[in-house]
Amino acid sequence: MSSPNDDVNAASPAAAAAPEDESMTKRLRATTETEDTSSYIGPKRNRVRGNIRGADKYKGKRNEPWGATGRNAEDAVTKAAGTGGTGGAETITAEGSGSVTMTDDNEEGKEARIPKRKVALLMAYCGTGYQGMQVNENAKTIEGELFKAMIKAGAVSKDNSDDIKKVSLMRSARTDKGVHAAGNVVSLKMIVDIEDVTGKINAELPEQIRIFGYVRALNAFNAKVLCDSRVYEYLLPTYVFLPRPPLPESTDVSSSSTTETVIRTERPEGSMAWDEKVHISTPEEMVEKRSYRIDEATMSKVREGFAAYIGTKNFHNFTVKKGFKERTCQRYIMKFDVSDPMMIQGTEWLSLKVHGQSFMLHQIRKMVGLIIMIIRTETPLKLIPETFKENKINIPKAPSLGLLLERPMFTAYNRRVAGKNPPLDFEPYRAEVEAFKEKYIYEGIIKEELDFNRFDEFLQIMDGHADRYNFAYLNKEGIIPKEAIISRGDTSVVAE
C-alpha cells in the first residue's frame, strides 16, 4: 500500500546514502525545502511538511531504512538520466539550483508539477454585465472569467483548475455588481515560466477585462490584507442636484402607505421603472434637465457636503445589516475631492474621488446618495453629522453605474520591499490604464446614462416611493424626526 507522503520521501535521501551521492543528496534536500508549497491544501500540506514534523508520526510511514536499494538519490539520478524506472515523471525546480526529474510509481498519469510563484496581478475591468468581482457559484463574475482564462493560458495547472482556492487568490478590493475598476490587484500563486504569460491570459479574456502585468511578491503577500487604502471615483451628472419637484399627492412620508403597486404593462426598453407610481421622463424633459449647469453656490455646498465625510466616522447608516455599536462601522476617510464641472456629450458631469482606508458594502454609493438628496431637497448640511450617531435611517444608494475603483494603495508594503522587490504600482502602466478607462469605463458610463437616463430614473423611483422609503429626515430643519428612525425589526423597504 502506498504511503500518502511517498512523493516527498522520494526526494528525501537518507543519512545512510552512499558518500558519493552526498552532493546530489544536498541538492535534492535543498530542492525540496525551497519548493513553493503554500498553495497546497489538506493532505498535500501534511505530506510536504512530513519531514519537518517527523515522518514516523504519519500513517503509512516506511518501515525499511532509506538504503541504496530504495528510492533514494541514486534512483533519482538514474531516472533523471532516463536509464531506468517506470511511472510518471515530475520536475521540481528551485531558484538557484538545477532541475531534478523525479518519478513516482503511484503518480502515473498525473500532471508534472510546475513551480508556482506568488505574484500580484495588476488589472482593470468594466463591470457591466457581471455580478461583481468576487467569484460566486452560478454567477458571472470577474474572478470567474480571470480564473478560466488563466487555466486556458497554462498559468494555472490542471491539478488546481477545479478550485480557485488552491492558488490562494485574493483581491485587494471587492467590487459590487456592475462596478468597474481602472486598477485592481489580485494576489495568487501562478505559473510564470511561460513566454508572454500576460499576453496569453489576455488572449483568453473578454476585452472588457485586461491584465497590465504582474509583480513578483513575497510568499506571504495577500492583496486584501496588505492594501493600505483605496481610491474610488464616482462620475455624476450635475442635473441630479435640480430641486426636487412636488411629490405625488398620494405620497405622505409621515404615514405608512397601503396602496397597492400597479405594475406597468408598457415601459421603455431597459427601464427599471416597474410601476405606475414612478414617472418616466420624456425625451423633451431630459433635454431640459441635461441643459442644467451647476452654479457656484450649489457647487460650494456639494464640496462642503462631501468634505463632512473626512475623518474617522461611524458609517453604520451607509451600509446594510450593521449596527451602531459594531466596531467595523468605524471607517477612515482621508480625502474626498470634487472636480470642476466638465462637459461630456451635452451633459455636465462631476468627478468625485474618495480616498479611504477601506469601505463597507454600498458605503460610497450611499455617501453619494445622501448628498444628492440633501442638495435637491434643500436640507441643511448639519444633517450629515447626525447620520454618524445611533439613530438608524434609510439612506438610498446612488446608481452603481457611476462607480469605479481608481486604484488600491500599497504604501507600507512598497516601503518594506524597497531595493529587494519591484514596487506594487500602476505608474509603469499609466498610458494603458488611461486608455482602458477612457474606452471601456468612461464611454460605457456615458453611453448607458444617455441611452437609459439611469440617474434620472433613480431619482424618479426615490420620489415615487418616498412614503415607502421613509425620507422624513429630508427637511428644512436638518433634524431626524422620530418617524424617520428605523427601529429593530422594522420591515421598511430599503431604498435602492
GROMACS .gro file of C-alpha atoms in nm:
model
  496
    1MET     CA    1   0.000   0.000   0.000
    2SER     CA    2   0.143   0.337  -0.098
    3SER     CA    3   0.219   0.599   0.162
    4PRO     CA    4   0.049   0.939   0.148
    5ASN     CA    5   0.388   1.106   0.171
    6ASP     CA    6   0.573   0.888  -0.078
    7ASP     CA    7   0.625   1.171  -0.326
    8VAL     CA    8   0.814   1.376  -0.066
    9ASN     CA    9   1.006   1.081   0.067
   10ALA     CA   10   1.117   1.009  -0.286
   11ALA     CA   11   1.303   1.337  -0.276
   12SER     CA   12   1.437   1.287   0.079
   13PRO     CA   13   1.769   1.093   0.080
   14ALA     CA   14   1.864   0.913   0.397
   15ALA     CA   15   2.161   0.977   0.613
   16ALA     CA   16   2.264   0.628   0.512
   17ALA     CA   17   2.306   0.727   0.146
   18ALA     CA   18   2.640   0.645  -0.014
   19PRO     CA   19   2.914   0.911   0.027
   20GLU     CA   20   2.948   0.955  -0.346
   21ASP     CA   21   2.584   1.061  -0.354
   22GLU     CA   22   2.633   1.330  -0.088
   23SER     CA   23   2.627   1.628  -0.326
   24MET     CA   24   2.316   1.503  -0.501
   25THR     CA   25   2.155   1.440  -0.163
   26LYS     CA   26   2.215   1.801  -0.059
   27ARG     CA   27   2.079   1.926  -0.389
   28LEU     CA   28   1.764   1.719  -0.353
   29ARG     CA   29   1.714   1.832   0.005
   30ALA     CA   30   1.761   2.196  -0.094
   31THR     CA   31   1.519   2.150  -0.381
   32THR     CA   32   1.252   2.000  -0.156
   33GLU     CA   33   1.293   2.263   0.114
   34THR     CA   34   1.278   2.557  -0.125
   35GLU     CA   35   0.981   2.435  -0.325
   36ASP     CA   36   0.682   2.671  -0.301
   37THR     CA   37   0.408   2.468  -0.132
   38SER     CA   38   0.184   2.723   0.036
   39SER     CA   39  -0.089   2.669  -0.226
   40TYR     CA   40  -0.137   2.306  -0.123
   41ILE     CA   41  -0.429   2.221   0.099
   42GLY     CA   42  -0.537   1.919   0.302
   43PRO     CA   43  -0.330   1.601   0.281
   44LYS     CA   44  -0.076   1.757   0.042
   45ARG     CA   45   0.020   2.021   0.301
   46ASN     CA   46   0.084   1.748   0.557
   47ARG     CA   47   0.297   1.537   0.331
   48VAL     CA   48   0.512   1.831   0.226
   49ARG     CA   49   0.579   1.910   0.589
   50GLY     CA   50   0.614   1.547   0.688
   51ASN     CA   51   0.993   1.557   0.715
   52ILE     CA   52   0.974   1.863   0.939
   53ARG     CA   53   0.717   1.721   1.176
   54GLY     CA   54   0.858   1.370   1.179
   55ALA     CA   55   0.781   1.106   0.919
   56ASP     CA   56   0.747   0.839   1.190
   57LYS     CA   57   0.427   1.013   1.309
   58TYR     CA   58   0.248   0.971   0.981
   59LYS     CA   59   0.023   0.691   0.870
   60GLY     CA   60   0.180   0.478   0.604
   61LYS     CA   61   0.538   0.552   0.716
   62ARG     CA   62   0.817   0.349   0.566
   63ASN     CA   63   0.938   0.063   0.788
   64GLU     CA   64   1.257  -0.002   0.597
   65PRO     CA   65   1.562   0.229   0.610
   66TRP     CA   66   1.647   0.459   0.325
   67GLY     CA   67   1.920   0.248   0.171
   68ALA     CA   68   2.098   0.216  -0.157
   69THR     CA   69   1.828  -0.013  -0.291
   70GLY     CA   70   1.540   0.221  -0.202
   71ARG     CA   71   1.401   0.529  -0.376
   72ASN     CA   72   1.700   0.741  -0.284
   73ALA     CA   73   1.928   0.987  -0.458
   74GLU     CA   74   2.087   0.714  -0.669
   75ASP     CA   75   1.749   0.610  -0.808
   76ALA     CA   76   1.664   0.971  -0.878
   77VAL     CA   77   1.986   1.023  -1.072
   78THR     CA   78   1.928   0.706  -1.271
   79LYS     CA   79   1.574   0.800  -1.358
   80ALA     CA   80   1.673   1.158  -1.441
   81ALA     CA   81   1.913   1.015  -1.693
   82GLY     CA   82   1.633   0.807  -1.841
   83THR     CA   83   1.812   0.477  -1.777
   84GLY     CA   84   1.559   0.304  -1.561
   85GLY     CA   85   1.238   0.314  -1.364
   86THR     CA   86   0.876   0.341  -1.461
   87GLY     CA   87   0.583   0.561  -1.377
   88GLY     CA   88   0.512   0.932  -1.414
   89ALA     CA   89   0.785   1.196  -1.413
   90GLU     CA   90   0.790   1.516  -1.211
   91THR     CA   91   1.022   1.813  -1.248
   92ILE     CA   92   1.089   2.033  -0.947
   93THR     CA   93   1.299   2.342  -0.991
   94ALA     CA   94   1.431   2.555  -0.706
   95GLU     CA   95   1.566   2.903  -0.753
   96GLY     CA   96   1.941   2.892  -0.766
   97SER     CA   97   1.959   2.519  -0.837
   98GLY     CA   98   1.922   2.283  -1.128
   99SER     CA   99   1.622   2.075  -1.224
  100VAL     CA  100   1.575   1.721  -1.100
  101THR     CA  101   1.330   1.493  -1.277
  102MET     CA  102   1.165   1.256  -1.036
  103THR     CA  103   0.917   0.974  -1.083
  104ASP     CA  104   0.657   0.817  -0.865
  105ASP     CA  105   0.514   0.475  -0.949
  106ASN     CA  106   0.191   0.579  -0.780
  107GLU     CA  107   0.152   0.906  -0.974
  108GLU     CA  108   0.107   0.762  -1.323
  109GLY     CA  109  -0.092   0.993  -1.546
  110LYS     CA  110  -0.066   1.289  -1.308
  111GLU     CA  111   0.041   1.624  -1.448
  112ALA     CA  112   0.403   1.718  -1.391
  113ARG     CA  113   0.440   1.962  -1.105
  114ILE     CA  114   0.547   2.301  -1.231
  115PRO     CA  115   0.684   2.567  -0.995
  116LYS     CA  116   0.440   2.841  -0.899
  117ARG     CA  117   0.534   3.186  -0.775
  118LYS     CA  118   0.340   3.431  -0.559
  119VAL     CA  119   0.258   3.729  -0.779
  120ALA     CA  120   0.043   4.041  -0.777
  121LEU     CA  121  -0.159   4.085  -1.097
  122LEU     CA  122  -0.234   4.444  -1.197
  123MET     CA  123  -0.564   4.450  -1.383
  124ALA     CA  124  -0.867   4.655  -1.490
  125TYR     CA  125  -1.223   4.573  -1.590
  126CYS     CA  126  -1.558   4.710  -1.689
  127GLY     CA  127  -1.813   4.558  -1.451
  128THR     CA  128  -2.116   4.594  -1.678
  129GLY     CA  129  -2.286   4.255  -1.713
  130TYR     CA  130  -2.102   4.099  -1.417
  131GLN     CA  131  -2.230   4.014  -1.071
  132GLY     CA  132  -1.931   4.176  -0.906
  133MET     CA  133  -1.561   4.097  -0.867
  134GLN     CA  134  -1.555   3.803  -0.626
  135VAL     CA  135  -1.612   3.453  -0.758
  136ASN     CA  136  -1.957   3.323  -0.672
  137GLU     CA  137  -2.116   2.992  -0.765
  138ASN     CA  138  -2.363   3.013  -1.054
  139ALA     CA  139  -2.284   3.382  -1.110
  140LYS     CA  140  -2.091   3.557  -1.385
  141THR     CA  141  -1.803   3.733  -1.206
  142ILE     CA  142  -1.471   3.900  -1.293
  143GLU     CA  143  -1.270   3.648  -1.090
  144GLY     CA  144  -1.452   3.360  -1.257
  145GLU     CA  145  -1.354   3.490  -1.602
  146LEU     CA  146  -0.995   3.552  -1.487
  147PHE     CA  147  -0.953   3.203  -1.341
  148LYS     CA  148  -1.086   3.033  -1.656
  149ALA     CA  149  -0.852   3.240  -1.874
  150MET     CA  150  -0.550   3.154  -1.657
  151ILE     CA  151  -0.627   2.784  -1.683
  152LYS     CA  152  -0.650   2.804  -2.063
  153ALA     CA  153  -0.326   3.004  -2.079
  154GLY     CA  154  -0.142   2.748  -1.865
  155ALA     CA  155  -0.084   2.990  -1.576
  156VAL     CA  156  -0.287   2.760  -1.350
  157SER     CA  157  -0.218   2.387  -1.363
  158LYS     CA  158  -0.486   2.128  -1.435
  159ASP     CA  159  -0.445   1.991  -1.083
  160ASN     CA  160  -0.550   2.329  -0.943
  161SER     CA  161  -0.817   2.409  -1.201
  162ASP     CA  162  -1.103   2.261  -1.000
  163ASP     CA  163  -1.087   2.510  -0.714
  164ILE     CA  164  -0.979   2.875  -0.717
  165LYS     CA  165  -0.876   2.847  -0.351
  166LYS     CA  166  -0.588   2.619  -0.447
  167VAL     CA  167  -0.400   2.913  -0.597
  168SER     CA  168  -0.467   3.135  -0.290
  169LEU     CA  169  -0.637   3.402  -0.500
  170MET     CA  170  -0.724   3.722  -0.312
  171ARG     CA  171  -0.831   4.063  -0.442
  172SER     CA  172  -0.733   4.399  -0.291
  173ALA     CA  173  -1.087   4.534  -0.328
  174ARG     CA  174  -1.415   4.354  -0.387
  175THR     CA  175  -1.638   4.549  -0.623
  176ASP     CA  176  -2.016   4.509  -0.637
  177LYS     CA  177  -2.242   4.421  -0.928
  178GLY     CA  178  -2.184   4.650  -1.225
  179VAL     CA  179  -1.895   4.838  -1.060
  180HIS     CA  180  -1.578   4.898  -1.262
  181ALA     CA  181  -1.207   4.910  -1.180
  182ALA     CA  182  -0.944   5.115  -1.361
  183GLY     CA  183  -0.694   4.941  -1.136
  184ASN     CA  184  -0.726   4.641  -0.905
  185VAL     CA  185  -0.469   4.397  -0.769
  186VAL     CA  186  -0.509   4.022  -0.733
  187SER     CA  187  -0.257   3.807  -0.546
  188LEU     CA  188  -0.219   3.439  -0.624
  189LYS     CA  189   0.028   3.158  -0.692
  190MET     CA  190   0.083   3.143  -1.066
  191ILE     CA  191   0.300   2.958  -1.315
  192VAL     CA  192   0.517   3.233  -1.461
  193ASP     CA  193   0.769   3.031  -1.663
  194ILE     CA  194   0.563   3.081  -1.977
  195GLU     CA  195   0.662   3.306  -2.263
  196ASP     CA  196   0.441   3.618  -2.264
  197VAL     CA  197   0.216   3.479  -1.993
  198THR     CA  198   0.030   3.813  -1.963
  199GLY     CA  199  -0.044   3.818  -2.335
  200LYS     CA  200  -0.167   3.458  -2.326
  201ILE     CA  201  -0.405   3.533  -2.038
  202ASN     CA  202  -0.540   3.846  -2.211
  203ALA     CA  203  -0.599   3.644  -2.527
  204GLU     CA  204  -0.844   3.427  -2.331
  205LEU     CA  205  -1.019   3.720  -2.159
  206PRO     CA  206  -1.303   3.936  -2.295
  207GLU     CA  207  -1.185   4.282  -2.400
  208GLN     CA  208  -1.351   4.447  -2.100
  209ILE     CA  209  -1.109   4.266  -1.865
  210ARG     CA  210  -0.735   4.334  -1.905
  211ILE     CA  211  -0.415   4.231  -1.728
  212PHE     CA  212  -0.148   4.503  -1.748
  213GLY     CA  213   0.127   4.293  -1.595
  214TYR     CA  214   0.239   4.122  -1.277
  215VAL     CA  215   0.492   4.180  -0.999
  216ARG     CA  216   0.673   3.902  -0.812
  217ALA     CA  217   0.567   3.932  -0.448
  218LEU     CA  218   0.672   3.795  -0.112
  219ASN     CA  219   0.535   3.448  -0.039
  220ALA     CA  220   0.322   3.587   0.244
  221PHE     CA  221   0.173   3.862   0.026
  222ASN     CA  222  -0.205   3.898   0.049
  223ALA     CA  223  -0.361   4.169  -0.169
  224LYS     CA  224  -0.651   4.232   0.068
  225VAL     CA  225  -0.460   4.234   0.397
  226LEU     CA  226  -0.161   4.439   0.278
  227CYS     CA  227  -0.361   4.702   0.090
  228ASP     CA  228  -0.325   5.025   0.292
  229SER     CA  229  -0.607   5.218   0.131
  230ARG     CA  230  -0.820   5.250  -0.179
  231VAL     CA  231  -0.914   5.533  -0.413
  232TYR     CA  232  -1.257   5.526  -0.578
  233GLU     CA  233  -1.404   5.756  -0.840
  234TYR     CA  234  -1.771   5.835  -0.898
  235LEU     CA  235  -1.899   6.011  -1.212
  236LEU     CA  236  -2.213   6.214  -1.152
  237PRO     CA  237  -2.427   6.426  -1.390
  238THR     CA  238  -2.498   6.760  -1.225
  239TYR     CA  239  -2.869   6.761  -1.316
  240VAL     CA  240  -2.925   6.533  -1.013
  241PHE     CA  241  -2.896   6.849  -0.800
  242LEU     CA  242  -3.200   7.012  -0.959
  243PRO     CA  243  -3.465   7.094  -0.694
  244ARG     CA  244  -3.697   6.804  -0.620
  245PRO     CA  245  -4.042   6.858  -0.777
  246PRO     CA  246  -4.353   6.833  -0.557
  247LEU     CA  247  -4.414   6.474  -0.452
  248PRO     CA  248  -4.728   6.296  -0.577
  249GLU     CA  249  -5.034   6.368  -0.366
  250SER     CA  250  -5.066   6.004  -0.267
  251THR     CA  251  -4.722   6.013  -0.108
  252ASP     CA  252  -4.708   6.101   0.262
  253VAL     CA  253  -4.369   6.048   0.426
  254SER     CA  254  -4.523   6.064   0.774
  255SER     CA  255  -4.765   5.775   0.729
  256SER     CA  256  -4.748   5.421   0.605
  257SER     CA  257  -4.898   5.362   0.264
  258THR     CA  258  -5.110   5.057   0.193
  259THR     CA  259  -5.182   5.147  -0.169
  260GLU     CA  260  -5.120   4.854  -0.400
  261THR     CA  261  -4.845   4.895  -0.655
  262VAL     CA  262  -4.974   4.883  -1.011
  263ILE     CA  263  -4.722   4.716  -1.240
  264ARG     CA  264  -4.665   4.882  -1.576
  265THR     CA  265  -4.774   4.698  -1.885
  266GLU     CA  266  -4.551   4.912  -2.104
  267ARG     CA  267  -4.221   5.081  -2.028
  268PRO     CA  268  -3.910   5.183  -2.224
  269GLU     CA  269  -3.669   4.900  -2.304
  270GLY     CA  270  -3.412   4.865  -2.027
  271SER     CA  271  -3.611   5.081  -1.785
  272MET     CA  272  -3.627   4.994  -1.414
  273ALA     CA  273  -3.948   5.194  -1.357
  274TRP     CA  274  -4.157   4.888  -1.289
  275ASP     CA  275  -4.477   5.051  -1.154
  276GLU     CA  276  -4.706   5.341  -1.231
  277LYS     CA  277  -4.605   5.544  -0.925
  278VAL     CA  278  -4.273   5.612  -1.098
  279HIS     CA  279  -4.271   5.890  -1.356
  280ILE     CA  280  -4.073   5.824  -1.675
  281SER     CA  281  -3.922   6.144  -1.808
  282THR     CA  282  -3.998   6.224  -2.170
  283PRO     CA  283  -3.717   6.295  -2.418
  284GLU     CA  284  -3.814   6.663  -2.404
  285GLU     CA  285  -3.789   6.665  -2.024
  286MET     CA  286  -3.447   6.502  -2.039
  287VAL     CA  287  -3.321   6.763  -2.287
  288GLU     CA  288  -3.420   7.032  -2.039
  289LYS     CA  289  -3.259   6.851  -1.746
  290ARG     CA  290  -2.935   6.794  -1.935
  291SER     CA  291  -2.914   7.165  -2.010
  292TYR     CA  292  -2.870   7.233  -1.637
  293ARG     CA  293  -2.540   7.392  -1.531
  294ILE     CA  294  -2.446   7.392  -1.164
  295ASP     CA  295  -2.398   7.735  -1.005
  296GLU     CA  296  -2.118   7.837  -0.769
  297ALA     CA  297  -2.335   7.836  -0.454
  298THR     CA  298  -2.459   7.481  -0.521
  299MET     CA  299  -2.107   7.369  -0.614
  300SER     CA  300  -1.976   7.505  -0.285
  301LYS     CA  301  -2.246   7.320  -0.090
  302VAL     CA  302  -2.169   6.994  -0.275
  303ARG     CA  303  -1.799   7.020  -0.188
  304GLU     CA  304  -1.875   7.107   0.174
  305GLY     CA  305  -2.111   6.811   0.198
  306PHE     CA  306  -1.858   6.557   0.075
  307ALA     CA  307  -1.587   6.710   0.297
  308ALA     CA  308  -1.805   6.627   0.600
  309TYR     CA  309  -1.723   6.258   0.548
  310ILE     CA  310  -1.348   6.309   0.601
  311GLY     CA  311  -1.202   6.158   0.916
  312THR     CA  312  -1.292   5.855   1.126
  313LYS     CA  313  -1.670   5.824   1.142
  314ASN     CA  314  -1.931   5.565   1.230
  315PHE     CA  315  -2.082   5.477   0.890
  316HIS     CA  316  -2.342   5.229   1.020
  317ASN     CA  317  -2.611   5.416   0.823
  318PHE     CA  318  -2.415   5.381   0.499
  319THR     CA  319  -2.422   5.003   0.467
  320VAL     CA  320  -2.663   4.715   0.536
  321LYS     CA  321  -2.715   4.486   0.836
  322LYS     CA  322  -2.474   4.677   1.060
  323GLY     CA  323  -2.546   4.827   1.399
  324PHE     CA  324  -2.413   5.145   1.558
  325LYS     CA  325  -2.210   4.954   1.819
  326GLU     CA  326  -2.025   4.732   1.571
  327ARG     CA  327  -1.659   4.834   1.553
  328THR     CA  328  -1.641   4.750   1.183
  329CYS     CA  329  -1.859   5.054   1.111
  330GLN     CA  330  -1.573   5.285   1.209
  331ARG     CA  331  -1.408   5.384   0.880
  332TYR     CA  332  -1.135   5.635   0.800
  333ILE     CA  333  -1.179   5.868   0.501
  334MET     CA  334  -0.858   6.052   0.413
  335LYS     CA  335  -0.975   6.270   0.127
  336PHE     CA  336  -1.287   6.349  -0.076
  337ASP     CA  337  -1.226   6.565  -0.384
  338VAL     CA  338  -1.489   6.708  -0.618
  339SER     CA  339  -1.369   6.814  -0.964
  340ASP     CA  340  -1.472   7.121  -1.154
  341PRO     CA  341  -1.771   7.064  -1.385
  342MET     CA  342  -1.688   6.909  -1.723
  343MET     CA  343  -1.899   6.883  -2.037
  344ILE     CA  344  -1.937   6.538  -2.198
  345GLN     CA  345  -2.172   6.493  -2.494
  346GLY     CA  346  -2.405   6.775  -2.391
  347THR     CA  347  -2.429   6.679  -2.024
  348GLU     CA  348  -2.239   6.838  -1.736
  349TRP     CA  349  -2.057   6.594  -1.507
  350LEU     CA  350  -1.857   6.595  -1.183
  351SER     CA  351  -1.581   6.352  -1.093
  352LEU     CA  352  -1.579   6.261  -0.723
  353LYS     CA  353  -1.268   6.092  -0.582
  354VAL     CA  354  -1.266   5.943  -0.235
  355HIS     CA  355  -0.954   5.804  -0.068
  356GLY     CA  356  -1.024   5.581   0.228
  357GLN     CA  357  -0.861   5.307   0.427
  358SER     CA  358  -1.143   5.065   0.349
  359PHE     CA  359  -1.513   5.071   0.263
  360MET     CA  360  -1.818   4.869   0.357
  361LEU     CA  361  -2.079   4.727   0.121
  362HIS     CA  362  -2.264   5.012  -0.059
  363GLN     CA  363  -2.086   5.276   0.153
  364ILE     CA  364  -1.966   5.503  -0.127
  365ARG     CA  365  -2.293   5.484  -0.318
  366LYS     CA  366  -2.488   5.577  -0.004
  367MET     CA  367  -2.245   5.863   0.072
  368VAL     CA  368  -2.317   5.998  -0.277
  369GLY     CA  369  -2.689   5.923  -0.248
  370LEU     CA  370  -2.725   6.126   0.073
  371ILE     CA  371  -2.555   6.436  -0.071
  372ILE     CA  372  -2.777   6.418  -0.381
  373MET     CA  373  -3.092   6.401  -0.166
  374ILE     CA  374  -2.975   6.680   0.066
  375ILE     CA  375  -2.897   6.923  -0.217
  376ARG     CA  376  -3.215   6.862  -0.418
  377THR     CA  377  -3.439   6.896  -0.109
  378GLU     CA  378  -3.253   7.199   0.036
  379THR     CA  379  -3.187   7.008   0.358
  380PRO     CA  380  -2.916   7.174   0.572
  381LEU     CA  381  -2.575   7.005   0.576
  382LYS     CA  382  -2.592   6.979   0.954
  383LEU     CA  383  -2.792   6.659   0.891
  384ILE     CA  384  -2.471   6.476   0.789
  385PRO     CA  385  -2.310   6.459   1.138
  386GLU     CA  386  -2.645   6.325   1.270
  387THR     CA  387  -2.612   6.022   1.042
  388PHE     CA  388  -2.298   5.914   1.232
  389LYS     CA  389  -2.497   5.890   1.555
  390GLU     CA  390  -2.702   5.597   1.685
  391ASN     CA  391  -3.034   5.665   1.508
  392LYS     CA  392  -3.087   5.431   1.213
  393ILE     CA  393  -3.227   5.589   0.894
  394ASN     CA  394  -3.280   5.472   0.538
  395ILE     CA  395  -3.023   5.629   0.303
  396PRO     CA  396  -3.059   5.549  -0.069
  397LYS     CA  397  -2.761   5.425  -0.264
  398ALA     CA  398  -2.680   5.608  -0.587
  399PRO     CA  399  -2.662   5.401  -0.909
  400SER     CA  400  -2.371   5.159  -0.941
  401LEU     CA  401  -2.320   5.291  -1.295
  402GLY     CA  402  -2.101   5.584  -1.191
  403LEU     CA  403  -1.870   5.399  -0.951
  404LEU     CA  404  -1.523   5.269  -1.030
  405LEU     CA  405  -1.219   5.162  -0.831
  406GLU     CA  406  -0.940   5.401  -0.929
  407ARG     CA  407  -0.654   5.209  -0.764
  408PRO     CA  408  -0.551   5.027  -0.446
  409MET     CA  409  -0.252   5.158  -0.247
  410PHE     CA  410   0.033   4.950  -0.101
  411THR     CA  411   0.250   5.217   0.061
  412ALA     CA  412   0.372   5.013   0.361
  413TYR     CA  413   0.440   4.703   0.151
  414ASN     CA  414   0.639   4.900  -0.107
  415ARG     CA  415   0.844   5.054   0.171
  416ARG     CA  416   0.916   4.709   0.313
  417VAL     CA  417   1.039   4.557  -0.014
  418ALA     CA  418   1.225   4.866  -0.139
  419GLY     CA  419   1.552   4.763  -0.301
  420LYS     CA  420   1.459   4.393  -0.290
  421ASN     CA  421   1.140   4.351  -0.492
  422PRO     CA  422   0.975   4.577  -0.751
  423PRO     CA  423   0.710   4.809  -0.604
  424LEU     CA  424   0.342   4.743  -0.649
  425ASP     CA  425   0.245   5.044  -0.858
  426PHE     CA  426   0.032   5.117  -1.164
  427GLU     CA  427   0.261   5.404  -1.271
  428PRO     CA  428   0.453   5.195  -1.534
  429TYR     CA  429   0.116   5.121  -1.698
  430ARG     CA  430  -0.033   5.472  -1.673
  431ALA     CA  431  -0.087   5.511  -2.050
  432GLU     CA  432  -0.256   5.169  -2.077
  433VAL     CA  433  -0.472   5.235  -1.770
  434GLU     CA  434  -0.594   5.571  -1.903
  435ALA     CA  435  -0.667   5.425  -2.246
  436PHE     CA  436  -0.865   5.138  -2.094
  437LYS     CA  437  -1.054   5.370  -1.860
  438GLU     CA  438  -1.148   5.603  -2.144
  439LYS     CA  439  -1.263   5.329  -2.382
  440TYR     CA  440  -1.426   5.070  -2.159
  441ILE     CA  441  -1.532   5.259  -1.845
  442TYR     CA  442  -1.595   5.629  -1.914
  443GLU     CA  443  -1.751   5.571  -2.256
  444GLY     CA  444  -1.962   5.287  -2.115
  445ILE     CA  445  -2.090   5.501  -1.826
  446ILE     CA  446  -2.177   5.792  -2.056
  447LYS     CA  447  -2.345   5.571  -2.315
  448GLU     CA  448  -2.564   5.388  -2.062
  449GLU     CA  449  -2.670   5.715  -1.899
  450LEU     CA  450  -2.759   5.872  -2.234
  451ASP     CA  451  -2.942   5.559  -2.351
  452PHE     CA  452  -3.137   5.483  -2.033
  453ASN     CA  453  -3.129   5.800  -1.815
  454ARG     CA  454  -3.015   5.592  -1.517
  455PHE     CA  455  -2.964   5.881  -1.276
  456ASP     CA  456  -3.299   6.038  -1.358
  457GLU     CA  457  -3.465   5.700  -1.322
  458PHE     CA  458  -3.305   5.658  -0.978
  459LEU     CA  459  -3.445   5.994  -0.865
  460GLN     CA  460  -3.791   5.921  -1.007
  461ILE     CA  461  -3.804   5.592  -0.815
  462MET     CA  462  -3.698   5.766  -0.494
  463ASP     CA  463  -3.963   6.035  -0.540
  464GLY     CA  464  -4.238   5.794  -0.644
  465HIS     CA  465  -4.184   5.577  -0.336
  466ALA     CA  466  -4.077   5.836  -0.080
  467ASP     CA  467  -4.355   5.713   0.152
  468ARG     CA  468  -4.218   5.359   0.149
  469TYR     CA  469  -3.856   5.468   0.190
  470ASN     CA  470  -3.925   5.696   0.488
  471PHE     CA  471  -3.730   6.008   0.390
  472ALA     CA  472  -3.880   6.234   0.657
  473TYR     CA  473  -3.527   6.330   0.762
  474LEU     CA  474  -3.502   6.539   0.444
  475ASN     CA  475  -3.643   6.862   0.585
  476LYS     CA  476  -3.563   7.232   0.623
  477GLU     CA  477  -3.452   7.188   0.986
  478GLY     CA  478  -3.183   6.926   0.920
  479ILE     CA  479  -3.302   6.705   1.206
  480ILE     CA  480  -3.401   6.338   1.215
  481PRO     CA  481  -3.765   6.314   1.334
  482LYS     CA  482  -3.893   6.009   1.519
  483GLU     CA  483  -4.096   5.889   1.221
  484ALA     CA  484  -3.777   5.860   1.012
  485ILE     CA  485  -3.595   5.640   1.263
  486ILE     CA  486  -3.585   5.268   1.182
  487SER     CA  487  -3.634   5.054   1.492
  488ARG     CA  488  -3.511   4.698   1.537
  489GLY     CA  489  -3.729   4.456   1.348
  490ASP     CA  490  -3.869   4.729   1.126
  491THR     CA  491  -3.961   4.591   0.783
  492SER     CA  492  -3.940   4.924   0.600
  493VAL     CA  493  -3.840   4.898   0.238
  494VAL     CA  494  -3.470   4.961   0.184
  495ALA     CA  495  -3.407   5.239  -0.067
  496GLU     CA  496  -3.228   5.113  -0.374
   0.00000   0.00000   0.00000
